[in-house]
Short mmCIF file of C-alpha atoms in Angstrom, two decimals:
data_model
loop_
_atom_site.label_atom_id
_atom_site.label_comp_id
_atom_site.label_asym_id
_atom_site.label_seq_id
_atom_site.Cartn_x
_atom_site.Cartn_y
_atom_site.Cartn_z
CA UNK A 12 -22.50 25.50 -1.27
CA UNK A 13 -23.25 24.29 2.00
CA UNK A 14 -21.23 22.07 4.31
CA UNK A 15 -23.15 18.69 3.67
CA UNK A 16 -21.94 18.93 -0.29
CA UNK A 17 -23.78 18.98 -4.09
CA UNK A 18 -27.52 19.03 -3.93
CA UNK A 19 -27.67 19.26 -7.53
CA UNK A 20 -26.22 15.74 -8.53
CA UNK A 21 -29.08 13.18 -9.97
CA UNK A 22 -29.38 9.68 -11.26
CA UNK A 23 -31.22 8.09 -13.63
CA UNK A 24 -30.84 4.44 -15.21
CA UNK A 25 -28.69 4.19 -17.57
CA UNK A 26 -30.72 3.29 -20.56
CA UNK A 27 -32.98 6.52 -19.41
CA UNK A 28 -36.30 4.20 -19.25
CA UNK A 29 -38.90 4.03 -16.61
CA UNK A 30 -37.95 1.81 -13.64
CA UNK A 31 -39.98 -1.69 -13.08
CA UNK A 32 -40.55 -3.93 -9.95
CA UNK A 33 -38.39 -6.49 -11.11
CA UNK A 34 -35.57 -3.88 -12.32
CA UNK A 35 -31.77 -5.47 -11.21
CA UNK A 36 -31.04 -3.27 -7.70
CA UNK A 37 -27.13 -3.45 -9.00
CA UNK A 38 -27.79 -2.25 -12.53
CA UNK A 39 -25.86 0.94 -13.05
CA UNK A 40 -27.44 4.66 -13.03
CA UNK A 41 -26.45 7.48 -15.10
CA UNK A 42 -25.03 10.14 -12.51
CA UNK A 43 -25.54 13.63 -14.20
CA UNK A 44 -23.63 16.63 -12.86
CA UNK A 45 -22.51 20.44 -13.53
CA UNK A 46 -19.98 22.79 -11.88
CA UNK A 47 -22.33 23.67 -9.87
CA UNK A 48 -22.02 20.37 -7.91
CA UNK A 49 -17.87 20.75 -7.26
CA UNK A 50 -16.86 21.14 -3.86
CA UNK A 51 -15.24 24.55 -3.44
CA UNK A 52 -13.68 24.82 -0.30
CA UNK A 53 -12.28 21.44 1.18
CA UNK A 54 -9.74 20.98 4.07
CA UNK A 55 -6.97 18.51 5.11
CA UNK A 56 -7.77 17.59 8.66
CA UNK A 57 -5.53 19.17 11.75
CA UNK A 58 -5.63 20.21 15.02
CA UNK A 59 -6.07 23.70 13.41
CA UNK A 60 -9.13 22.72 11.69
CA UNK A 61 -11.25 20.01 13.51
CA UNK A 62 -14.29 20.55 11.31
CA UNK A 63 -12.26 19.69 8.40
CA UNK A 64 -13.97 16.20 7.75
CA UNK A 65 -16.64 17.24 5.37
CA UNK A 66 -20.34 14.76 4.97
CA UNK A 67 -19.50 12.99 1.76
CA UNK A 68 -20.67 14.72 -1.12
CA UNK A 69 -23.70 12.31 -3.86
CA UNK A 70 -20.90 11.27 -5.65
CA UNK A 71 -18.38 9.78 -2.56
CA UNK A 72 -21.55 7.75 -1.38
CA UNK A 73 -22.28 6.27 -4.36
CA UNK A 74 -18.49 5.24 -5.43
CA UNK A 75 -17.73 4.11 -1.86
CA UNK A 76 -21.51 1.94 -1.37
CA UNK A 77 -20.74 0.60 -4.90
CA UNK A 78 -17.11 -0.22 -4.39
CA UNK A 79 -17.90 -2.03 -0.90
CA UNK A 80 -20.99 -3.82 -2.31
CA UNK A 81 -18.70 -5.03 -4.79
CA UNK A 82 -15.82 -5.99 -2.42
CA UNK A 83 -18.26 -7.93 -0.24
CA UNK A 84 -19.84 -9.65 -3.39
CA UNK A 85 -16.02 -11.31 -4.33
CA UNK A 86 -16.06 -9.75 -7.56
CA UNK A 87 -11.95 -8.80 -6.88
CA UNK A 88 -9.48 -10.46 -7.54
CA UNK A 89 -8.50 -10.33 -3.56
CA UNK A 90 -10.25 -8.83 -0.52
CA UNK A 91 -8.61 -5.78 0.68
CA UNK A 92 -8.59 -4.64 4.42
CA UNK A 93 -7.11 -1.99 6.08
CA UNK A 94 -3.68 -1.99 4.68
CA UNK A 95 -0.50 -1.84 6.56
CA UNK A 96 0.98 1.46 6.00
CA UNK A 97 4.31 3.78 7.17
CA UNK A 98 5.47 6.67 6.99
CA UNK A 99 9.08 6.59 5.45
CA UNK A 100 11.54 8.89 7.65
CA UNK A 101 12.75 11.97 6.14
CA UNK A 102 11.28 14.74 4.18
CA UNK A 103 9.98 13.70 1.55
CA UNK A 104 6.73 12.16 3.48
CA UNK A 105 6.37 8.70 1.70
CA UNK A 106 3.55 6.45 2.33
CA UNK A 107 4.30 3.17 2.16
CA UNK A 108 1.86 0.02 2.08
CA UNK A 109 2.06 -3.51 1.82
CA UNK A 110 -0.17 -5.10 -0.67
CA UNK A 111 1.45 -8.23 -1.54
CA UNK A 112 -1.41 -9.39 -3.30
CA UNK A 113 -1.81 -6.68 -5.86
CA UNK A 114 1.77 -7.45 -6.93
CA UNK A 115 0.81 -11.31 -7.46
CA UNK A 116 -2.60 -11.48 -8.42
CA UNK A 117 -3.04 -8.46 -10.95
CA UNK A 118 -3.52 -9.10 -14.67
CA UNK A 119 -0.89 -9.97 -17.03
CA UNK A 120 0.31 -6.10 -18.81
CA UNK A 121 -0.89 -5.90 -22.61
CA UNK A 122 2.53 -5.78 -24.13
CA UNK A 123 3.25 -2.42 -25.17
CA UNK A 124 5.96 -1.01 -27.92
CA UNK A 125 5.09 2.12 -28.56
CA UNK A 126 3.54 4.97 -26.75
CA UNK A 127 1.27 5.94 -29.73
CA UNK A 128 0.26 2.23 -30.00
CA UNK A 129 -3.15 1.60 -31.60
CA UNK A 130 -5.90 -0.21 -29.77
CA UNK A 131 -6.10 -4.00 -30.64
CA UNK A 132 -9.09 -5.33 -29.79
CA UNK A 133 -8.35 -8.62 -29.56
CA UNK A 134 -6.46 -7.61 -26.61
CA UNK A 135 -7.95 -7.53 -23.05
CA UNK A 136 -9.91 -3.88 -22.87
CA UNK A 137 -12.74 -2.68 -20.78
CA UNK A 138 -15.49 -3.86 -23.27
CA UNK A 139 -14.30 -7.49 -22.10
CA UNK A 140 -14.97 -6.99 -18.42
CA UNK A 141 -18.12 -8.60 -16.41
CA UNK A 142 -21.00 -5.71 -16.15
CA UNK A 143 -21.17 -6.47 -12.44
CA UNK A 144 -17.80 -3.78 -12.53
CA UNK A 145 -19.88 -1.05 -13.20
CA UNK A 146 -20.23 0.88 -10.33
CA UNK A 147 -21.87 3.82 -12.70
CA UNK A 148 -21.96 5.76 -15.56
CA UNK A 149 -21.49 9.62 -15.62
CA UNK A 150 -21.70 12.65 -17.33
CA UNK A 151 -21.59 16.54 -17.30
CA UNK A 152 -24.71 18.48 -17.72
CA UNK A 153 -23.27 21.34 -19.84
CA UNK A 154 -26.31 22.88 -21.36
CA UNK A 155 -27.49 24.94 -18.40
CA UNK A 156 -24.02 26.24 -18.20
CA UNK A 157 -24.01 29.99 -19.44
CA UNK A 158 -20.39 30.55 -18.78
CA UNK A 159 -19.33 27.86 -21.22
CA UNK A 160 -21.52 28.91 -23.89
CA UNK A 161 -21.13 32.41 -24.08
CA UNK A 162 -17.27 31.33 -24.37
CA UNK A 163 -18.37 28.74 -27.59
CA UNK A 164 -17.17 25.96 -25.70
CA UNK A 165 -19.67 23.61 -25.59
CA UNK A 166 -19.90 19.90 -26.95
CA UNK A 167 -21.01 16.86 -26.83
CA UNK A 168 -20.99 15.79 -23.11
CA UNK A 169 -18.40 12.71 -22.76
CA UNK A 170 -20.06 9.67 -21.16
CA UNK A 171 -17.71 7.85 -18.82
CA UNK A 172 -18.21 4.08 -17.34
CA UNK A 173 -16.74 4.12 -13.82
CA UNK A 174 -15.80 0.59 -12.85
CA UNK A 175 -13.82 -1.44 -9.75
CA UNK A 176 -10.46 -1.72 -10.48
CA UNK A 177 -10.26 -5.90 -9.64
CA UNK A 178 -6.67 -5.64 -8.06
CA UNK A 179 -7.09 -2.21 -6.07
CA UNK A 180 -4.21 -0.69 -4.72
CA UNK A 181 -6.37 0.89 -1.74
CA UNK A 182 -9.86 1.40 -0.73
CA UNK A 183 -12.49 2.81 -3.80
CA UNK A 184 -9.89 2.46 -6.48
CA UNK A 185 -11.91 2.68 -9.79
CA UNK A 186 -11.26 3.04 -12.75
CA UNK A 187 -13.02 5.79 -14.89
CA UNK A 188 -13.41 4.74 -19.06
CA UNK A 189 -14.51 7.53 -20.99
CA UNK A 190 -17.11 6.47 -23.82
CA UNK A 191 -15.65 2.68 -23.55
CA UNK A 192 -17.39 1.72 -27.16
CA UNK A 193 -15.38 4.18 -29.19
CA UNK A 194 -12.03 1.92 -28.28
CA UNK A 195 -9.61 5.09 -27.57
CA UNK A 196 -5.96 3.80 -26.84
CA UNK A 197 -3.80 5.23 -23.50
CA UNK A 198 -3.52 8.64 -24.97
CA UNK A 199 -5.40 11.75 -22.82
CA UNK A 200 -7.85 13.83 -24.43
CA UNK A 201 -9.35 16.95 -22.95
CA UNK A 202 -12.44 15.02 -22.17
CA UNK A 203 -11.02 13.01 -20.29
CA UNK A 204 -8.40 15.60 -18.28
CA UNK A 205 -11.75 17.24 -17.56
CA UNK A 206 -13.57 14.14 -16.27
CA UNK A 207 -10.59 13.58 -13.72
CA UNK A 208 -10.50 17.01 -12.02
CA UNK A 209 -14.53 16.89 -11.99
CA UNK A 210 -13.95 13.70 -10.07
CA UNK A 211 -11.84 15.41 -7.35
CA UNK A 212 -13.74 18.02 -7.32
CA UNK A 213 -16.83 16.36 -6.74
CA UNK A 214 -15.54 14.39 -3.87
CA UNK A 215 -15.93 16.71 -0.61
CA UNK A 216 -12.64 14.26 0.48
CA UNK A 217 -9.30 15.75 0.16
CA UNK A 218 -7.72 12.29 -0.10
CA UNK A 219 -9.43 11.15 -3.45
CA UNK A 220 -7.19 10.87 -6.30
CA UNK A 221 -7.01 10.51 -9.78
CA UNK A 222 -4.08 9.46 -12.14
CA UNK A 223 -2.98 8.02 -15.39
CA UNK A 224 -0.57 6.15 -16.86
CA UNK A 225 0.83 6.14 -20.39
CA UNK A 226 1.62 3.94 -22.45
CA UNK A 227 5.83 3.10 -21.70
CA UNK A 228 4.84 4.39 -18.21
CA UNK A 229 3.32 1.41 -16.46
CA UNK A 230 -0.25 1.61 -18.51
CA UNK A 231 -1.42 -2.34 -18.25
CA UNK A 232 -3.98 -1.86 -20.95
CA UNK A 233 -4.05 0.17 -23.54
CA UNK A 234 -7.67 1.04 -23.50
CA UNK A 235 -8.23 4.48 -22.42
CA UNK A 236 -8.69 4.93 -18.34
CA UNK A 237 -7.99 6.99 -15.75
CA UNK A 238 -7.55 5.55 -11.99
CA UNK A 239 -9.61 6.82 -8.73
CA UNK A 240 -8.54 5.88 -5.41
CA UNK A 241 -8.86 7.07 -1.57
CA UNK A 242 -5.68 7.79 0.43
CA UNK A 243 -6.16 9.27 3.53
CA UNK A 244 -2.72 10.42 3.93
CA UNK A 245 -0.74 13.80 2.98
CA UNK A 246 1.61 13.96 0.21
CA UNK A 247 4.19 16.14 -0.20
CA UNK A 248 2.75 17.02 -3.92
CA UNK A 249 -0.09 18.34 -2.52
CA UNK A 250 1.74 21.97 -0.74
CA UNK A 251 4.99 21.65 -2.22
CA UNK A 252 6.76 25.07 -3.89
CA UNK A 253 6.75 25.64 -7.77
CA UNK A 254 7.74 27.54 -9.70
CA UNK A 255 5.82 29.65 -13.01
CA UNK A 256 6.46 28.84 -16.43
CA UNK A 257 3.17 30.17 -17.74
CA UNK A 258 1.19 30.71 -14.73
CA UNK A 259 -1.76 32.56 -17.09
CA UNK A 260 -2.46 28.82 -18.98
CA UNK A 261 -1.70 27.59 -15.02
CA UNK A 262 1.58 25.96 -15.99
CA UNK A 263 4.22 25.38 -13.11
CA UNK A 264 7.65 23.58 -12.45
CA UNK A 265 7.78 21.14 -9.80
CA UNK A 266 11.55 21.77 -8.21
CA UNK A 267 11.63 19.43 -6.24
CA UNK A 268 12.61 15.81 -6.63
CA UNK A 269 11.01 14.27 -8.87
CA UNK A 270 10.88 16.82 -11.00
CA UNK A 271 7.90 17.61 -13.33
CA UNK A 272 5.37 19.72 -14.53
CA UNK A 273 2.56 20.92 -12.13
CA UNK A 274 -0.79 22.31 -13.10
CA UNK A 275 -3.41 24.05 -10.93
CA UNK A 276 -7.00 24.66 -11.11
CA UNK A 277 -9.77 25.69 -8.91
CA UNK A 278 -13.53 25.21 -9.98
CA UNK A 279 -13.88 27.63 -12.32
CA UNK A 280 -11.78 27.62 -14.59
CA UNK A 281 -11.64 23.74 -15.41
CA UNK A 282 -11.92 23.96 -18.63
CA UNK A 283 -9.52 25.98 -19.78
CA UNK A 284 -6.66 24.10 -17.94
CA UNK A 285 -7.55 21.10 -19.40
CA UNK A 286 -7.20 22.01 -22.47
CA UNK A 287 -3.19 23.41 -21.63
CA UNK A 288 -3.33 20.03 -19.81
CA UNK A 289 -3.77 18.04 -23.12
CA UNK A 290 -1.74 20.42 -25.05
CA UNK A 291 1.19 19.38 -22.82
CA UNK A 292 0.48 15.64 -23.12
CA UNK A 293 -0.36 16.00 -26.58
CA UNK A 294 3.35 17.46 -27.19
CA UNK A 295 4.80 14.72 -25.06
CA UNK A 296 3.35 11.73 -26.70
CA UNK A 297 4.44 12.93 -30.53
CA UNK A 298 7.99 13.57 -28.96
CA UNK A 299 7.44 9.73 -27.47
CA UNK A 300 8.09 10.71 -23.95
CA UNK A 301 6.55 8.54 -21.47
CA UNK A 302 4.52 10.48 -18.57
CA UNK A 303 2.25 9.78 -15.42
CA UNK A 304 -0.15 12.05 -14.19
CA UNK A 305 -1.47 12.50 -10.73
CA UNK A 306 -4.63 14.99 -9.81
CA UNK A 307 -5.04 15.70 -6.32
CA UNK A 308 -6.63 18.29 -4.16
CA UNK A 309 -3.93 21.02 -3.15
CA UNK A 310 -2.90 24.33 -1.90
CA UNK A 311 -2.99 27.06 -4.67
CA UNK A 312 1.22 27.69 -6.60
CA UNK A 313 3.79 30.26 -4.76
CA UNK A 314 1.40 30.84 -1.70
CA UNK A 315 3.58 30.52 1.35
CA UNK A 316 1.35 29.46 4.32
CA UNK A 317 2.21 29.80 7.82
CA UNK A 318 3.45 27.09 9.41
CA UNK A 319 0.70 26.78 12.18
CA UNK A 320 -2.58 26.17 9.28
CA UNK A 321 -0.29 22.88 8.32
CA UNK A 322 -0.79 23.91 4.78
CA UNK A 323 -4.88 22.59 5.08
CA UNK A 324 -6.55 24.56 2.61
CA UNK A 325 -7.47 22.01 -0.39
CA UNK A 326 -9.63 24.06 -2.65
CA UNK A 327 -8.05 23.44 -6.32
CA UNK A 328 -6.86 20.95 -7.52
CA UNK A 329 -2.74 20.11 -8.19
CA UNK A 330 -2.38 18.54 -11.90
CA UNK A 331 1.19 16.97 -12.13
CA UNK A 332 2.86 15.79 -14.90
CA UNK A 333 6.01 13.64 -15.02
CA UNK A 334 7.77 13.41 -18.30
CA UNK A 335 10.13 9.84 -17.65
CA UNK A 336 12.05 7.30 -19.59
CA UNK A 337 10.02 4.70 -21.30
CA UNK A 338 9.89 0.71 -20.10
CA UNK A 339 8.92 -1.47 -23.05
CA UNK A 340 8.86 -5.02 -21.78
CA UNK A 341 11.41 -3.95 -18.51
CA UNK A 342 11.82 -6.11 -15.69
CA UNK A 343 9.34 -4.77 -12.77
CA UNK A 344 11.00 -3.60 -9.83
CA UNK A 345 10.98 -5.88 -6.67
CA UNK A 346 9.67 -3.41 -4.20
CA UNK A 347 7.66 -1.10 -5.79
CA UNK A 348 6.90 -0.29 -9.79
CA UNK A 349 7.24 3.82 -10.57
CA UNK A 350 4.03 4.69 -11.77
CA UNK A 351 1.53 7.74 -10.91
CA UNK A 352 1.22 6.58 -7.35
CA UNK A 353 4.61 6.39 -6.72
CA UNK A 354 5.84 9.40 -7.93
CA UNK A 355 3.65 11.07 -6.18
CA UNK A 356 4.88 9.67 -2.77
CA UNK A 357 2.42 7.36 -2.21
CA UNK A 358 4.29 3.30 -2.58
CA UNK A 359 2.37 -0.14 -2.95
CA UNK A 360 5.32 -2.08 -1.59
CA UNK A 361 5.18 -5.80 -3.18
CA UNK A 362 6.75 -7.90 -0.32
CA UNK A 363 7.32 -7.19 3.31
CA UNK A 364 10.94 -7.12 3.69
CA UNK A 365 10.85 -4.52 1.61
CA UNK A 366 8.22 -2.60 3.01
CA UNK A 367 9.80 -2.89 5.93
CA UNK A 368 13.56 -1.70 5.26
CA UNK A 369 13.23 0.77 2.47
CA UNK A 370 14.51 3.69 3.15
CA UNK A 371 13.76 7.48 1.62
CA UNK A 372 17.23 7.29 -0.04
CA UNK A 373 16.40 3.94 -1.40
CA UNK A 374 12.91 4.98 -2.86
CA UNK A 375 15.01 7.77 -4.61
CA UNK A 376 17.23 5.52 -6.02
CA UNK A 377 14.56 3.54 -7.42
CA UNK A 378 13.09 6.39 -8.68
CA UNK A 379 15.36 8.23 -10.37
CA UNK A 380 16.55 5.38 -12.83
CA UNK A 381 12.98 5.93 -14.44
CA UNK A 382 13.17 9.77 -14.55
CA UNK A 383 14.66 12.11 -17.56
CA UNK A 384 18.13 13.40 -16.86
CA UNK A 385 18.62 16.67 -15.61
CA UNK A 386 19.86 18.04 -19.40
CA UNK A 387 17.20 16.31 -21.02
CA UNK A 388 14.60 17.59 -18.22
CA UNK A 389 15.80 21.36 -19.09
CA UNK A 390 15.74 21.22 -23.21
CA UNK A 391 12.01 19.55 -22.89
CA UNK A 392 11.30 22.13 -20.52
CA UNK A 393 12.28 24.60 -22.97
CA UNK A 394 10.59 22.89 -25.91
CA UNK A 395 7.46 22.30 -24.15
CA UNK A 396 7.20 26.25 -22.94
CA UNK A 397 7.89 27.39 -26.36
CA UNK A 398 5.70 25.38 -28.43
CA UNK A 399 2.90 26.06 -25.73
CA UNK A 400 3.33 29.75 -25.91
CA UNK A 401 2.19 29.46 -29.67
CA UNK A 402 -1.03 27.80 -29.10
#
């Protein structure tokens, strides 16, 4: 694939009819892709690698013109600038922003009691939301793809509604909504795993993420979504030393605090980790165990780089999993909730002093009050290897 990114991506509207003169400009298209759009070899800008900022690829122009046309239209719930960020001292890397306004002006959380909660919908869900949202639809063009069929794995493609998040927590954040009419509550399913790493690796950008929350972990609605956002900062998660569990379903240990599961994945074999992806959150959510997951463009497991490259090779993508304790109607945090973002070192501080004065050590303690302890970390660990082992 050359430098300037997918030439294979395509649009067409969304209700696949012939467009008209008087056809709405901001009605949404139907972007259709394969693996033979993802972005194989991406790098995290350096001194050591000066080319590393790569043309945006079909689908980071579209998201980012959509997104900003939105933004400037006042269809948010605030305008977001250039945020105010540091860098929190110590080794851990965190980024911390203010965005007082996401704290204050975000919509009211469905109340949640269980993480296997059905959908209710006469609650707030992403059938309710103004079509203006839409940024566009999207789907994977499977057919053509010989690999997958030789290997029986084909099905029907999932069609996914990518829409602005209304109280972003940085610039593009979307949301993506996999087949919105078919009401699925906050619970993964392969389709959608796979949806997420397509997104990040269709993005030529080595700072667009994915995530989700579950339900008991900071999910707001419980209407099946996974978030998008930009962050053009490093994270710690993205280089940081695992260790195997079972490296041949690409299963890792994250040893380092916080401590989770990490899964890795480069383009082709996408499939196949998703499903071990599901497998795991399947097991977690009928042992109600709370979890966030974060997807982001990282170095490949156990590869020890030297120092000099800065660790800037981004050509997989880093899948990790945090198993956690479950909130149920807790008291949000002053500073800073711990959800996907957060554990993964990136912090939407709530009110300036804060922002200001929070130390690493004080992020940790935070943190850690919403994390397994270390026993209960080890016998899921345990559990979780076994029972994946016989699958």
């Amino acid at each position: 694939m050359s430098s300037k990114g997918p030439v294979g991506c395509r649009f067409q509207d969304v209700d696949s009819k012939p467009k008209s003169k008087s056809r709405d400009p901001a009605m949404p298209h139907l972007f259709v892709y394969s693996r033979q759009d993802f972005v194989k070899a991406v790098c995290r800008h350096s001194e050591h690698c000066p080319a590393a900022v790569a043309v945006p690829t079909m689908f980071d122009s579209t998201l980012r013109a959509g997104w900003t046309q939105r933004m400037e239209r006042g269809l948010f719930r605030y305008h977001l600038g250039d945020l105010e960020t540091r860098i929190l001292p110590g080794p851990n890397g965190y980024v911390a922003q203010l965005n007082i306004q996401r704290g204050t002006e975000r919509r009211k959380p469905e109340k949640i009691l269980s993480i296997q909660q059905e959908f209710n919908a006469s609650q707030f869900n992403f059938n309710k939301i103004n079509p203006d949202e839409v940024v566009f639809e999207m789907t994977k063009d499977t057919y053509g793809d010989t690999t997958l069929r030789d290997e029986g794995q084909l099905s029907d493609p999932c069609r996914v509604v990518v829409l602005i998040n209304v109280s972003p927590l940085e610039f593009g954040h979307c949301l993506f909504v996999p087949d919105p009419s078919r009401c699925f509550p906050q619970i993964l399913t392969r389709s959608a795993v796979q949806v997420g790493i397509d997104s990040v690796l269709l993005s030529s950008d080595p700072g667009f993420r994915v995530g989700f929350n579950s339900l008991g972990a900071f999910a707001s609605v419980n209407h099946l979504h996974l978030h998008g956002y930009y962050l053009d900062h490093k994270l710690k998660i993205e280089s940081m030393q695992v260790k195997p569990l079972i490296p041949e379903k690409g299963l890792y240990r994250i040893q380092v605090f916080p401590r989770g599961f990490l899964f890795y994945t480069e383009s082709e074999d996408v499939d196949n980790v998703a499903k071990a992806i599901c497998q795991c959150t399947d097991f977690l959510v009928n042992e109600d165990i709370a979890h966030n997951l974060f997807m982001t463009r990282g170095c490949p497991p156990c590869r020890r780089f030297r120092r000099k490259n800065d660790n800037i090779l981004r050509n997989g993508v880093r899948i990790a999993i945090w198993p956690r304790t479950s909130c149920f109607g807790a008291k949000e945090e002053s500073a800073f909730n711990v959800a996907l973002c957060e554990l993964a070192g990136h912090l939407p501080f709530k009110n300036r002093k804060d922002y200001e004065c929070t130390t690493e050590k004080d992020v940790i303690d935070t943190v850690q009050k919403y994390l397994l302890p270390d026993d209960a970390f080890v016998r899921l660990e345990e559990k979780l290897t076994n029972h994946l082992l016989t699958l």
